[in-house]
PDB file of C-alpha atoms in Angstrom:
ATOM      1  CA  UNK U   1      16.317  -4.373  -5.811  1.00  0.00           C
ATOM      2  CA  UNK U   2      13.056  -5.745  -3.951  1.00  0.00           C
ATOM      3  CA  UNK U   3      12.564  -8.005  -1.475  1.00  0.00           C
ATOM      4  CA  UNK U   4      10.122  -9.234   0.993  1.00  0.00           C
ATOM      5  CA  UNK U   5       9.910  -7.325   3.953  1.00  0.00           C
ATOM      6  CA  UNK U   6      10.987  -8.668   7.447  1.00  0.00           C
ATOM      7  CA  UNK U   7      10.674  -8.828  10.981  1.00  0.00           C
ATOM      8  CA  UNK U   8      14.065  -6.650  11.282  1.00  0.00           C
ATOM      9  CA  UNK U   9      12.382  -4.392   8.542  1.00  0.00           C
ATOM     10  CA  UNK U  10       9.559  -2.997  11.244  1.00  0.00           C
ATOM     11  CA  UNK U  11      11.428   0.170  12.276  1.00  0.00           C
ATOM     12  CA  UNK U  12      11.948   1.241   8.564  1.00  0.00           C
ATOM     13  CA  UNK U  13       8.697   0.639   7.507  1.00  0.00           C
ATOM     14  CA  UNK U  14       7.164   2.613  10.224  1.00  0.00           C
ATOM     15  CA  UNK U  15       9.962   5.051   9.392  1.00  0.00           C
ATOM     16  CA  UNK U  16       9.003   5.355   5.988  1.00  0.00           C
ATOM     17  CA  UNK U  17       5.036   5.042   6.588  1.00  0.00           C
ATOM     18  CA  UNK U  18       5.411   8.349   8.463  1.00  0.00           C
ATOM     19  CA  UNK U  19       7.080   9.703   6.177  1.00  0.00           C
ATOM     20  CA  UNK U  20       4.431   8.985   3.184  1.00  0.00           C
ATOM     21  CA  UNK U  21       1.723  10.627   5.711  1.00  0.00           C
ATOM     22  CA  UNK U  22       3.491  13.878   5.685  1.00  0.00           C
ATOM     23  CA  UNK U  23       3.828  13.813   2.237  1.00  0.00           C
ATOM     24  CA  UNK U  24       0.481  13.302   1.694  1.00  0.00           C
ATOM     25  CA  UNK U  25      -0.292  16.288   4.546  1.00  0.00           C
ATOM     26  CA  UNK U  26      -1.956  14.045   7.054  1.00  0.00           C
ATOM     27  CA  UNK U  27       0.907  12.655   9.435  1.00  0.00           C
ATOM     28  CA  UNK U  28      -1.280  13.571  12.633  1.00  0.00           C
ATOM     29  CA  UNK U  29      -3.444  10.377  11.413  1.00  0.00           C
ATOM     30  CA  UNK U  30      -0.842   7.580  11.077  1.00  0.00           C
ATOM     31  CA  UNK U  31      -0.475   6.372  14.084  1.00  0.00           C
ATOM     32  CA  UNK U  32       0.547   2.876  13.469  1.00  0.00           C
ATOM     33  CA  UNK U  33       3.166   1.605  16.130  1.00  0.00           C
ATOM     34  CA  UNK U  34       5.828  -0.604  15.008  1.00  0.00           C
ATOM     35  CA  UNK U  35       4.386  -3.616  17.282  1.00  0.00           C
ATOM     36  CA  UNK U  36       0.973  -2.908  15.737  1.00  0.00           C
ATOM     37  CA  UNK U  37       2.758  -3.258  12.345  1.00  0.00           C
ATOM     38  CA  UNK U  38       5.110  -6.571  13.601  1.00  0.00           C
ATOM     39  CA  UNK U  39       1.572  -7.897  14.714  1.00  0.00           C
ATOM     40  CA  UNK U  40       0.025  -7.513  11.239  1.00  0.00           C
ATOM     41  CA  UNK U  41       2.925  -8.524   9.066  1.00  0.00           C
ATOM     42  CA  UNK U  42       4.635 -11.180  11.116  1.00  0.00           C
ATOM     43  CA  UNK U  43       1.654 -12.182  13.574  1.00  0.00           C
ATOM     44  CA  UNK U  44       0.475 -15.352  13.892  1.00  0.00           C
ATOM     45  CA  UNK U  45      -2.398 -14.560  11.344  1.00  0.00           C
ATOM     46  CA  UNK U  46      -0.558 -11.817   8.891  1.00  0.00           C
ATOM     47  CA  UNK U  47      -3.384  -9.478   7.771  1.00  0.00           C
ATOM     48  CA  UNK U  48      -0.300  -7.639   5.580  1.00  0.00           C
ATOM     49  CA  UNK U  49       2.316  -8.034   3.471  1.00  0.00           C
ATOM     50  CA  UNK U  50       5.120  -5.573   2.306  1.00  0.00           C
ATOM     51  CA  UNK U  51       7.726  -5.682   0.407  1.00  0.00           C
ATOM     52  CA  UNK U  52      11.396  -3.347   0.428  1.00  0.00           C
ATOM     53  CA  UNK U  53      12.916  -1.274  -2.601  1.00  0.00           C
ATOM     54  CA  UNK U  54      16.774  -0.846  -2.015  1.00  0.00           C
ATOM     55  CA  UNK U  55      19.291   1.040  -3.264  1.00  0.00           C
ATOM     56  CA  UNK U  56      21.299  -0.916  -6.111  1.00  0.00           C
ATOM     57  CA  UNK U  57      24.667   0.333  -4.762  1.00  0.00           C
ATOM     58  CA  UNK U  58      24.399   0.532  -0.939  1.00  0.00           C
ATOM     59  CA  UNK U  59      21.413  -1.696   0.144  1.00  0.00           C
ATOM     60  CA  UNK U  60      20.229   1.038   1.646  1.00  0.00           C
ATOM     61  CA  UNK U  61      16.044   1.165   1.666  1.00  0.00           C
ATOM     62  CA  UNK U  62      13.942   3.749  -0.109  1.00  0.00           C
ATOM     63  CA  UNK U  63      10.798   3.006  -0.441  1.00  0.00           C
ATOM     64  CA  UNK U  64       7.842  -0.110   0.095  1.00  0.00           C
ATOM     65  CA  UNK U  65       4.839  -1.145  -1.044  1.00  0.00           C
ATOM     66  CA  UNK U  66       2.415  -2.449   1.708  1.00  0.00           C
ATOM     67  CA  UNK U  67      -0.655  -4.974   0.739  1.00  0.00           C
ATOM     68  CA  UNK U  68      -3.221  -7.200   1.583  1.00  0.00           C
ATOM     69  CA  UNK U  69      -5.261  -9.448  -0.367  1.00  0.00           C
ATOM     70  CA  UNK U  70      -9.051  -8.712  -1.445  1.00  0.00           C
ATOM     71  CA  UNK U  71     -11.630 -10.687  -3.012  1.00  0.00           C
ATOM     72  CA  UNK U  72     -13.613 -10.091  -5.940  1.00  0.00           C
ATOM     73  CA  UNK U  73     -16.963 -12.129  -5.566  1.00  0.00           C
ATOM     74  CA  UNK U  74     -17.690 -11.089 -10.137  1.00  0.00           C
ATOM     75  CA  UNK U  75     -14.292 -12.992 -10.872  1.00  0.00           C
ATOM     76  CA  UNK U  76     -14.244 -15.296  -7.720  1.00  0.00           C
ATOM     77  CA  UNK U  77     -10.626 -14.997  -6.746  1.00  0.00           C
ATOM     78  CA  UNK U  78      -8.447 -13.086  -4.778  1.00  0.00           C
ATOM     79  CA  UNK U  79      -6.859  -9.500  -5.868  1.00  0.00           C
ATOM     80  CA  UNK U  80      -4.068  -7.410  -4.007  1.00  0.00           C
ATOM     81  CA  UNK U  81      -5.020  -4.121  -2.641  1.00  0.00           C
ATOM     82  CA  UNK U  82      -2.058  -2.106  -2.672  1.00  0.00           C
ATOM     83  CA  UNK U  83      -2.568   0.039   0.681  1.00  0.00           C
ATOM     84  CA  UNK U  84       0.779   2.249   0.324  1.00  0.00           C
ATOM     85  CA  UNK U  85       3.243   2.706  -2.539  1.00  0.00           C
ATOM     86  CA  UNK U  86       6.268   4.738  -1.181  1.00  0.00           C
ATOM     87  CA  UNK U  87       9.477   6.223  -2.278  1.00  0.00           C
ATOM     88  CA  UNK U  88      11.559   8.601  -1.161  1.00  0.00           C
ATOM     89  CA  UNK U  89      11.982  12.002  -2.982  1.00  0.00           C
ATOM     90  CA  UNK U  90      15.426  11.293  -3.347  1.00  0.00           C
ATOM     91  CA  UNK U  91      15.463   8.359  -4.799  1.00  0.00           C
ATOM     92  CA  UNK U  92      12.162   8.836  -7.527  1.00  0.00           C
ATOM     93  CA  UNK U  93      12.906   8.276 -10.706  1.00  0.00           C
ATOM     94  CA  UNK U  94      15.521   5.772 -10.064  1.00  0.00           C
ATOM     95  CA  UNK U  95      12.331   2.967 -10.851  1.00  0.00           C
ATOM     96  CA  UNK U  96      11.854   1.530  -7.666  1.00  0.00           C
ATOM     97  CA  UNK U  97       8.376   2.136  -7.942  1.00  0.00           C
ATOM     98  CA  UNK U  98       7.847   0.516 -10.819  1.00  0.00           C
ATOM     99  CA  UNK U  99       9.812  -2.338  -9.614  1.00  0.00           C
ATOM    100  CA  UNK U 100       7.134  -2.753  -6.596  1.00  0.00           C
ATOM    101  CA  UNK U 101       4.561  -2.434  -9.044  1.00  0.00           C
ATOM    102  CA  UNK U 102       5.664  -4.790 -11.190  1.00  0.00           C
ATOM    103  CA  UNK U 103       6.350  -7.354  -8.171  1.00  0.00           C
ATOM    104  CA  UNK U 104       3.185  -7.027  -7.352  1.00  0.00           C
ATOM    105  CA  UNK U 105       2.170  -7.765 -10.927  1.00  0.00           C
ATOM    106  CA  UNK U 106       3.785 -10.743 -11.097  1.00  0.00           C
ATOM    107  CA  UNK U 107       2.754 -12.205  -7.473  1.00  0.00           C
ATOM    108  CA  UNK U 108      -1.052 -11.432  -9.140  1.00  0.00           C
ATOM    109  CA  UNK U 109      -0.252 -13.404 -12.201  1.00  0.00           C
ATOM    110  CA  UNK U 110       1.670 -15.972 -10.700  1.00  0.00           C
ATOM    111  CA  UNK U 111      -0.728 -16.980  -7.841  1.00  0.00           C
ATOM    112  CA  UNK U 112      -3.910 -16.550 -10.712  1.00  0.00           C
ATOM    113  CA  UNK U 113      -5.361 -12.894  -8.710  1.00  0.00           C
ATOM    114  CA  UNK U 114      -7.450 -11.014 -10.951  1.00  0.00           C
ATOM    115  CA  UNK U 115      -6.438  -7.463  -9.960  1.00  0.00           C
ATOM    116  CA  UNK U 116      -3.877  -5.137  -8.610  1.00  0.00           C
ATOM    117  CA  UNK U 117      -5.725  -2.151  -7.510  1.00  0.00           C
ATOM    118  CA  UNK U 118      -5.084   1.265  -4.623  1.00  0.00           C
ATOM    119  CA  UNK U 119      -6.387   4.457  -4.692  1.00  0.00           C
ATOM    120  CA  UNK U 120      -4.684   7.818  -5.276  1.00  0.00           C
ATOM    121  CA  UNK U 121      -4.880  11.307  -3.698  1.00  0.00           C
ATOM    122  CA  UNK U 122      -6.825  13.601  -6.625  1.00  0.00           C
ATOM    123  CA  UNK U 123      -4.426  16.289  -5.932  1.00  0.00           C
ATOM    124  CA  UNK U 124      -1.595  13.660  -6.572  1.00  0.00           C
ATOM    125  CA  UNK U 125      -0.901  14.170 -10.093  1.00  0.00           C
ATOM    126  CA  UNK U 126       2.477  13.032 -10.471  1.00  0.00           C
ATOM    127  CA  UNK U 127       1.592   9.943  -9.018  1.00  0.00           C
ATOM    128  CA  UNK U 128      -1.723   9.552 -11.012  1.00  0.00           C
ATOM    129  CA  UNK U 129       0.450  10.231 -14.468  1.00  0.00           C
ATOM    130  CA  UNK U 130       3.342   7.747 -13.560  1.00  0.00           C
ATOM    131  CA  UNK U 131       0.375   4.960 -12.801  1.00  0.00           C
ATOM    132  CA  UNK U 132      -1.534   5.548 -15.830  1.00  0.00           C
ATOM    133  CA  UNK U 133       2.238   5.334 -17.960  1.00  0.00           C
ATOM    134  CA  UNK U 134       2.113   1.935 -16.596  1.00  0.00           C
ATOM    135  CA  UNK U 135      -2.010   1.234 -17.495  1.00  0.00           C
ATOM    136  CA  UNK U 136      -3.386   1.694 -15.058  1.00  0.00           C
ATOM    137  CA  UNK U 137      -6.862   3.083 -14.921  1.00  0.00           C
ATOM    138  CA  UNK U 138      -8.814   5.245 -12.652  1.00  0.00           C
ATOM    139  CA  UNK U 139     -12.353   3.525 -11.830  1.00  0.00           C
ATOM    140  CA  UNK U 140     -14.213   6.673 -12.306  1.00  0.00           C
ATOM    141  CA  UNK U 141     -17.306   4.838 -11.821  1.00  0.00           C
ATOM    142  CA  UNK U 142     -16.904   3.921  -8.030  1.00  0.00           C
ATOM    143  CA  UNK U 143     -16.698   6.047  -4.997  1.00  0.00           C
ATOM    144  CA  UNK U 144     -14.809   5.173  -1.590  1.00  0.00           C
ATOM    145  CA  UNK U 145     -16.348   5.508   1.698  1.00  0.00           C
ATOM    146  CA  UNK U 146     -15.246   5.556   5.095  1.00  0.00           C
ATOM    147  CA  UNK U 147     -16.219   4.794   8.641  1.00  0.00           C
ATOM    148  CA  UNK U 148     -13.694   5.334  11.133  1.00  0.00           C
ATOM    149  CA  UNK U 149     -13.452   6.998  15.258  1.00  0.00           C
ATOM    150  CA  UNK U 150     -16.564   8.068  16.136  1.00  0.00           C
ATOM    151  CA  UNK U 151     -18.820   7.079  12.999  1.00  0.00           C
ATOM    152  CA  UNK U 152     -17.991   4.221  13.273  1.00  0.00           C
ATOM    153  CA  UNK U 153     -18.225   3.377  17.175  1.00  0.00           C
ATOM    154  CA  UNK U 154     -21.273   4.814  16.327  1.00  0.00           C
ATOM    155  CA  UNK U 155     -22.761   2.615  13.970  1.00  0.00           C
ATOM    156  CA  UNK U 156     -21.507  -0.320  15.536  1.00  0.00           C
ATOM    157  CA  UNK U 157     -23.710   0.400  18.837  1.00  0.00           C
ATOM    158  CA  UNK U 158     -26.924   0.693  16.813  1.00  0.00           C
ATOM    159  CA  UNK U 159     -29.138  -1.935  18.111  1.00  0.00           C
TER     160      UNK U 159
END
């Protein structure tokens, strides 16, 4: 089952944020607080949305998928950027990632957004296979880039 995230839903999701940043070997970096997450998806101005996979049988939850809208200035309307697709080990396989996905699909097609797009680890291949069995495509052609700490304080004192 999925559902839209809420307010009570804070201490999980930073529960289970931490736990996809060990996962992907870089917990030291995610250092989110849960009122710095409250703030962004329940603020006055939400910058975020997320939404809650649950078990079928107990309720309990076992993964989310965190976004925020984009916009694509070639199609000239709004995407989703999918920030974090989680699951717990134990409960892979049991399609709750697919069912985010495909919530996410439908919130896309329903509101007319032109994309559903995130990025993947490289070394992340069972996650790469599992979103190309659903066809999705890598964008091969385009490179991220990233300011952040000092870089960036850097850059934004130029004169």
């Amino acid at each position: 089952m999925i559902r839209t995230a809420t307010p009570a839903d804070v201490p999980v999701l930073h529960t289970l944020i931490r736990e996809l940043a060990e996962y992907e070997k870089a917990l030291s970096e995610a250092r989110a607080t849960p009122d710095q997450l409250h703030e962004a998806l329940f603020g006055p101005h939400p910058a975020a949305y997320a939404h809650i996979a649950q078990d079928d049988t107990t309720g309990t939850p076992v993964g989310f998928a965190l976004w925020f809208l984009n916009f694509s200035t070639w199609r000239g309307v709004h995407g989703i950027y999918l920030e974090d697709l989680y699951v717990r080990p134990e409960a892979r396989g049991g399609g709750h990632g697919k069912a985010l996905l495909t919530e996410l699909a439908r919130i896309c097609v329903q509101r007319g957004y032109g994309r559903l797009e995130w990025s993947v680890l490289n070394w992340n291949t069972p996650s790469i296979a599992f979103y190309e069995s659903l066809g999705a495509r890598p964008q091969e052609e385009w490179t991220v880039y990233r300011l952040t700490d000092e870089a960036l304080t850097n850059l934004a004192t130029q004169p």
